[in-house]
Short mmCIF file of C-alpha atoms in Angstrom, two decimals:
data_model
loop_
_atom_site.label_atom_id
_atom_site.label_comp_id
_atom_site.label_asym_id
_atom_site.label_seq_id
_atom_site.Cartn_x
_atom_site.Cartn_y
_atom_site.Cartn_z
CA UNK A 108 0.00 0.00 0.00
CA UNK A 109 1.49 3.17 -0.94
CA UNK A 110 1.69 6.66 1.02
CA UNK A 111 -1.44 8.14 -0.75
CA UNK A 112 -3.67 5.19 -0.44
CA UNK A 113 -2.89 4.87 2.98
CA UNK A 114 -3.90 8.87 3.72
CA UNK A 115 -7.31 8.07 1.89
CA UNK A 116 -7.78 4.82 3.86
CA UNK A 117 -7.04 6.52 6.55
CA UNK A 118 -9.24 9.45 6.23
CA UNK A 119 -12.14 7.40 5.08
CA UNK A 120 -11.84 5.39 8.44
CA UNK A 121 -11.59 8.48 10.65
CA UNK A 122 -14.28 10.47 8.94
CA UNK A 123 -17.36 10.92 10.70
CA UNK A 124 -20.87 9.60 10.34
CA UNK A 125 -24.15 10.72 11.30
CA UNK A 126 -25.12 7.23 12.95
CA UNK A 127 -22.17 8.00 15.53
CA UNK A 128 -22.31 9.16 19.19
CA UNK A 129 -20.87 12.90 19.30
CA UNK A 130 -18.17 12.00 21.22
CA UNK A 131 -17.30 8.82 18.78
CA UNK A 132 -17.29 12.31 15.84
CA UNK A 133 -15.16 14.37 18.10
CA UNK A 134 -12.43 11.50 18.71
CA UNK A 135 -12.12 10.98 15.20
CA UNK A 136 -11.52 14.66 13.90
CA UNK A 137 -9.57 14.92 16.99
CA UNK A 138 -6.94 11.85 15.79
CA UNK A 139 -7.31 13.38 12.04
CA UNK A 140 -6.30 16.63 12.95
CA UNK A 141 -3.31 15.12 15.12
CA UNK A 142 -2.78 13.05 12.18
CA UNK A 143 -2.48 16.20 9.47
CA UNK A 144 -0.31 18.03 12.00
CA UNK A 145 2.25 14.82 12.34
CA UNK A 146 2.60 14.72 8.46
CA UNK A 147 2.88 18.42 8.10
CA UNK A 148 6.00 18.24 10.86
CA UNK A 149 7.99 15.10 8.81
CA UNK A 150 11.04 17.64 8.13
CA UNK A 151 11.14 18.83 11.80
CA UNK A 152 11.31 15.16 12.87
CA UNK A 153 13.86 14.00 11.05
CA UNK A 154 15.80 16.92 12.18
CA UNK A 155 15.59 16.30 15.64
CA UNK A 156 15.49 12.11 14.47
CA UNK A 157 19.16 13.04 13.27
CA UNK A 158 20.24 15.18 16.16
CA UNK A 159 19.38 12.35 18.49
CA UNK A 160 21.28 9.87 16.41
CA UNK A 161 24.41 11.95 15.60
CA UNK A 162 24.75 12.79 19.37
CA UNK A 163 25.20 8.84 20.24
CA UNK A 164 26.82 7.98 16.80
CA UNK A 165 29.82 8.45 15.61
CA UNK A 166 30.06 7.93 12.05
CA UNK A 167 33.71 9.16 10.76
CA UNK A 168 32.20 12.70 9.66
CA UNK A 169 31.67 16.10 11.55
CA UNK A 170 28.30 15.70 13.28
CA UNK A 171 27.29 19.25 11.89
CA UNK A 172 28.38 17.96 7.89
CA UNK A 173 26.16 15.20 8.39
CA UNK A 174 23.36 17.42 9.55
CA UNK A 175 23.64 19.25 6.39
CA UNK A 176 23.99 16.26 4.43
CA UNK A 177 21.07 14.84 6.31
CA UNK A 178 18.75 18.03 5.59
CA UNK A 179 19.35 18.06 1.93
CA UNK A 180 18.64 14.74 0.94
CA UNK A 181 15.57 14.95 3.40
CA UNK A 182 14.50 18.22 0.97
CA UNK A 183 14.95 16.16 -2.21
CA UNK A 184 13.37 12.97 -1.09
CA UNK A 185 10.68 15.18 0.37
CA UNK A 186 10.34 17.07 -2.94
CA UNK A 187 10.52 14.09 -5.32
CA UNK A 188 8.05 12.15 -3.46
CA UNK A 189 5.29 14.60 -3.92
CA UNK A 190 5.27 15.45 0.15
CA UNK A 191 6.64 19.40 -0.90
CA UNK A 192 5.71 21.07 -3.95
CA UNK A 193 7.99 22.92 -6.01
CA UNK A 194 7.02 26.53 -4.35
CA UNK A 195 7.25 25.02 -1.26
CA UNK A 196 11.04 24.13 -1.68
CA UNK A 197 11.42 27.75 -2.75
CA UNK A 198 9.87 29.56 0.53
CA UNK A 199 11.72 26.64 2.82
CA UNK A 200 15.35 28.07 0.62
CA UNK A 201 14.02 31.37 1.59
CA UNK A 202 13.98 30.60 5.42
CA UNK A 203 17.03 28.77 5.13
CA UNK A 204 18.73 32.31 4.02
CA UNK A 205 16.63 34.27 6.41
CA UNK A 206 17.51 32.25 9.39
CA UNK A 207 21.24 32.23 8.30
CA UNK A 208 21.72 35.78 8.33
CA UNK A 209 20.25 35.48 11.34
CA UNK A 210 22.71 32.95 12.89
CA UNK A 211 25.27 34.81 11.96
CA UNK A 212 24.61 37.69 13.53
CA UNK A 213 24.04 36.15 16.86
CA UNK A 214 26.91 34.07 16.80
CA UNK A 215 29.01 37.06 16.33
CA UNK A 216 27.09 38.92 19.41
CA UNK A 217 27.83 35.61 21.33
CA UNK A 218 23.94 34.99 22.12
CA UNK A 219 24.74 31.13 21.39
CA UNK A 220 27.25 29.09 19.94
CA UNK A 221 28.16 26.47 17.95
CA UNK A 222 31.07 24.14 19.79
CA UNK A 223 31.64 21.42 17.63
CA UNK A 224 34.18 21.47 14.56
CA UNK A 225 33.06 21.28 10.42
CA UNK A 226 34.01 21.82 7.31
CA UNK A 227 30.76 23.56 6.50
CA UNK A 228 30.76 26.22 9.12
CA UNK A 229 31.15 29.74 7.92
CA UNK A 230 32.01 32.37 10.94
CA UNK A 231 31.09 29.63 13.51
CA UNK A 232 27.81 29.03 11.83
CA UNK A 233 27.13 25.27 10.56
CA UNK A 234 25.68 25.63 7.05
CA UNK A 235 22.63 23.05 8.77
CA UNK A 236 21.71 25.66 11.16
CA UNK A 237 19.48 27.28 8.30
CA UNK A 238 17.34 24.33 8.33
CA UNK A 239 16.16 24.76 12.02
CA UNK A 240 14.42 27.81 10.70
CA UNK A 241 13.39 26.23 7.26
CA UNK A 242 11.73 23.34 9.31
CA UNK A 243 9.80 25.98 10.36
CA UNK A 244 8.54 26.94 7.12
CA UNK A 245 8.26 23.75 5.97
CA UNK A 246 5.64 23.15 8.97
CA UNK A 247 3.56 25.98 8.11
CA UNK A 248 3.76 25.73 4.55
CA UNK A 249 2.19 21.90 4.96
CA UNK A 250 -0.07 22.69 7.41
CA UNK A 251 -1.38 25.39 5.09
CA UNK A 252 -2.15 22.43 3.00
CA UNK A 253 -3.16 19.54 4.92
CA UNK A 254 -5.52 21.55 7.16
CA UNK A 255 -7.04 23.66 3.67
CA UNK A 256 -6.17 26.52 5.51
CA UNK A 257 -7.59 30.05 5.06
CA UNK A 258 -7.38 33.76 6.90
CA UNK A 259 -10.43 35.73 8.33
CA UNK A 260 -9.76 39.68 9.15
CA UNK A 261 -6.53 39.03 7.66
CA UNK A 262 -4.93 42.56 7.68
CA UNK A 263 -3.86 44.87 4.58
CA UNK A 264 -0.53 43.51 3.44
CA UNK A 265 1.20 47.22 4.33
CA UNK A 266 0.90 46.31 7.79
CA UNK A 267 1.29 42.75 7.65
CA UNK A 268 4.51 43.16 5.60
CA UNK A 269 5.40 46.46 7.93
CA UNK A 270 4.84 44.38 11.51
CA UNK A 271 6.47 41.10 10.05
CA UNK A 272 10.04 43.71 8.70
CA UNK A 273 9.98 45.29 12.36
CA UNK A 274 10.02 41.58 13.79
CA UNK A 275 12.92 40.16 11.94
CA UNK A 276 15.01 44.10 12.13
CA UNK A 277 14.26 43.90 15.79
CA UNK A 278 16.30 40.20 16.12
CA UNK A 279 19.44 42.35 14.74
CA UNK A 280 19.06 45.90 16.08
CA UNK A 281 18.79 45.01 19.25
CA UNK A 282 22.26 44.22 19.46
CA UNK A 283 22.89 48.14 18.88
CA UNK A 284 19.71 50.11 20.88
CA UNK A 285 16.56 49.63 22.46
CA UNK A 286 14.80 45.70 22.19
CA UNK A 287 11.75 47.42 20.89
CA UNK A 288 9.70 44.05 21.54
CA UNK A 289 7.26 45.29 23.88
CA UNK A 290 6.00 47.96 21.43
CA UNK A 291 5.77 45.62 18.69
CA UNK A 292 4.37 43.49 20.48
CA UNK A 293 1.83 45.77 21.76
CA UNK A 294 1.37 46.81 17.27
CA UNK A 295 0.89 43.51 16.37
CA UNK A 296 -1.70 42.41 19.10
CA UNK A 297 -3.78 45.68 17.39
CA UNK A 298 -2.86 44.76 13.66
CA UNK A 299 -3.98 40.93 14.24
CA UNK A 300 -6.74 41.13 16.94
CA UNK A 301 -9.29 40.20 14.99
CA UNK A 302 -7.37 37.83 12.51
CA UNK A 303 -8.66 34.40 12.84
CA UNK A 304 -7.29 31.08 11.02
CA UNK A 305 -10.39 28.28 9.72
CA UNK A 306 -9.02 25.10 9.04
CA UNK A 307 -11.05 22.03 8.10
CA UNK A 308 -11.54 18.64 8.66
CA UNK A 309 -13.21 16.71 6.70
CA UNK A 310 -16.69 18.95 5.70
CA UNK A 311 -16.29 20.80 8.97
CA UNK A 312 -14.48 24.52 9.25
CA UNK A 313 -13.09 25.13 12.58
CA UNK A 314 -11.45 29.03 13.66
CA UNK A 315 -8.49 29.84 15.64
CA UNK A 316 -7.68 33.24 17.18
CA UNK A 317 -4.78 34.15 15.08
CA UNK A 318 -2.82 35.64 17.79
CA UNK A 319 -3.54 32.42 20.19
CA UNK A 320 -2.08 30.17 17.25
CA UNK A 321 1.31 32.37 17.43
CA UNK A 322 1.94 31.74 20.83
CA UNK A 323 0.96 27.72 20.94
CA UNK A 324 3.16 27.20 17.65
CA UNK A 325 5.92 29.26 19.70
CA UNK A 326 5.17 27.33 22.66
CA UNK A 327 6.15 24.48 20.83
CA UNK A 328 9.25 25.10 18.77
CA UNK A 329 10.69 26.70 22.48
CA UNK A 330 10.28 22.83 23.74
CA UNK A 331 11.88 21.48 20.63
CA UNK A 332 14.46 23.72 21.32
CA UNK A 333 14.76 21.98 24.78
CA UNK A 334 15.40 19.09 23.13
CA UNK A 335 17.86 20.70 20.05
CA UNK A 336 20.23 22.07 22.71
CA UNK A 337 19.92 18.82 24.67
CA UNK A 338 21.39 17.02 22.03
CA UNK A 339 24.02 19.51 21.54
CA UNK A 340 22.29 21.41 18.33
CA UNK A 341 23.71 24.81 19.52
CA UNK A 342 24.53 26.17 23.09
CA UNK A 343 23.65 29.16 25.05
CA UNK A 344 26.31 31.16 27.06
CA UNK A 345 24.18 29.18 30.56
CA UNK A 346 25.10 25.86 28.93
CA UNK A 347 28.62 25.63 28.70
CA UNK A 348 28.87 23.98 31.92
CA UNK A 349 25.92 21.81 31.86
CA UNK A 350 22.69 21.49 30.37
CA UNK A 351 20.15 23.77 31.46
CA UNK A 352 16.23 24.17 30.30
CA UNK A 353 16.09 27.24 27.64
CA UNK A 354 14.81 29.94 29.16
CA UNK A 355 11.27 31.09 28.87
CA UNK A 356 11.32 34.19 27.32
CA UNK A 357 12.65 32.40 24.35
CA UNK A 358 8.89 31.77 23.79
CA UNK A 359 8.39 35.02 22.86
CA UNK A 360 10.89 35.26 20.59
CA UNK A 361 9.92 31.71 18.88
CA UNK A 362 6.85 33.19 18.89
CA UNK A 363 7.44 36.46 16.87
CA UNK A 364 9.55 34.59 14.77
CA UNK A 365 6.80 32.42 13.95
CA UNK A 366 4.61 35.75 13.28
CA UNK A 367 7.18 36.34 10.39
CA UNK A 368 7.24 33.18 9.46
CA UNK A 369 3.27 32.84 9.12
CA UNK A 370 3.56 36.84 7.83
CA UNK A 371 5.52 35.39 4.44
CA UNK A 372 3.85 32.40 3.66
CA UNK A 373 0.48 34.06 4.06
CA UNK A 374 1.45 36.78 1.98
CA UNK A 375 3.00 34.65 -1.04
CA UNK A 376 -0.77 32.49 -0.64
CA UNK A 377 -2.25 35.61 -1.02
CA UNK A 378 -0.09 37.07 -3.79
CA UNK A 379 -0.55 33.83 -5.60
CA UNK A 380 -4.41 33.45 -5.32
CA UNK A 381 -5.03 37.50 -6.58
CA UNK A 382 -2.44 36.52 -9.59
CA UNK A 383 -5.08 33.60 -10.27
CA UNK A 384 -7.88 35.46 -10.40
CA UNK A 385 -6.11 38.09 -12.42
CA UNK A 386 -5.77 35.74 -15.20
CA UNK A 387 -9.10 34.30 -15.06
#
């Protein structure tokens, strides 16, 4: 049985039917949704899949060049395979270079480090290191397509594209004067209050506050950063000595990051869908 005939079997066997019980209908779209997000996070995985492993193996290669080497081939197969389409590779490059020039930048401030040796590091950043963020994308970009998801309230793209460019300048400037989080923070609570995600399952649409989804997906990716720096990913200055649970403020940042992160794909959707119509 292939990949695809096993989603439809799948999703035939967890839809819902009217003869059921309404909890029987609410465990089922509760496993399918669990289901969509666990496909939508495959490249996330096997990052953290090869983290583990590298940590306890030892395979005659820098543990950082195998990363890389790891990541790439997980893009292709990923790609060739049908599970990321061809614009999809495109915005995951895109985050790769975003979150690189990020790296950089706060390697050279000495806000974390990378400790082991590689051929692929450039200015003490691991060439892999990009795909941390691009896992990110990759998430939302397949959850925008597993879950058929859509934008209510979604706000005009000069603000979008105005909060999302404060966001990312902030990670860098702040280095140099004033973390300006707070305010933006306070901006983009106004700017999204009333954006709201739907998301269906099956013939149902379900809605998520917008702003509640930021923080949840940023809750998340700060506990997967437990585990990254666990397994010796990257370390903070408070980890040199011993490992030591990432703080919790890094939620916030995770979470603005993820902003941006939703901010693009969103955008490109939208960009795409008004080109559509254009030429119809």
């Amino acid at each position: 049985m292939g990949l695809k005939q096993l989603h439809l079997t799948l999703e035939n066997w967890l839809t819902p039917h009217g003869a059921e019980s309404r909890f029987m209908s609410f465990a089922k779209q509760f496993i399918w949704f669990g289901y969509l997000q666990a496909i939508s996070c495959v490249f996330p995985v096997l990052i953290f899949l090869s983290l583990a492993l590298s940590s306890a193996l030892h395979l005659g290669i820098p543990r950082y060049d195998l990363l890389l080497i790891v990541c790439i081939l997980a893009q292709v197969i990923m790609y060739k395979t049908g599970l990321e389409t061809r614009d999809e590779v495109l915005v995951i490059t895109m985050f790769h270079l975003l979150g690189l020039i990020m790296e950089l930048h706060k390697v050279y401030h000495g806000s974390w480090s990378y400790p082991d040796q590689a051929y692929t590091k450039v200015f003490g950043v691991p060439l892999y290191s990009g795909f941390m963020y691009a896992s990110v994308g990759s998430y939302i970009c397949q959850a925008w397509r597993n879950l058929r998801l859509d934008t209510v309230h979604w706000p005009k793209t000069i603000y979008a594209v105005a909060i999302g460019a404060a966001i990312y300048l902030n990670f860098f400037t702040n280095a140099f004067i004033t973390d300006l989080r707070f305010y933006i923070t306070v901006v983009l609570i106004i700017i999204f209050w009333r954006t709201k995600f739907s998301f269906r399952l099956h013939d149902k649409v379900y809605y998520i506050s917008a702003l509640l989804s930021f923080v949840i997906i940023g809750f998340f990716i700060w506990l997967a950063e437990n585990i990254a720096t666990f397994f010796g990913a990257w370390k903070y200055a408070y980890q040199h000595k011993g490992w030591q649970m990432v703080t919790w403020h890094k939620i916030t940042s995770w979470s603005l990051l993820v902003i941006v992160s939703i901010i693009i794909v969103g955008q490109l959707k939208r960009l795409k869908e008004s080109r559509g119509v254009k030429k119809h």
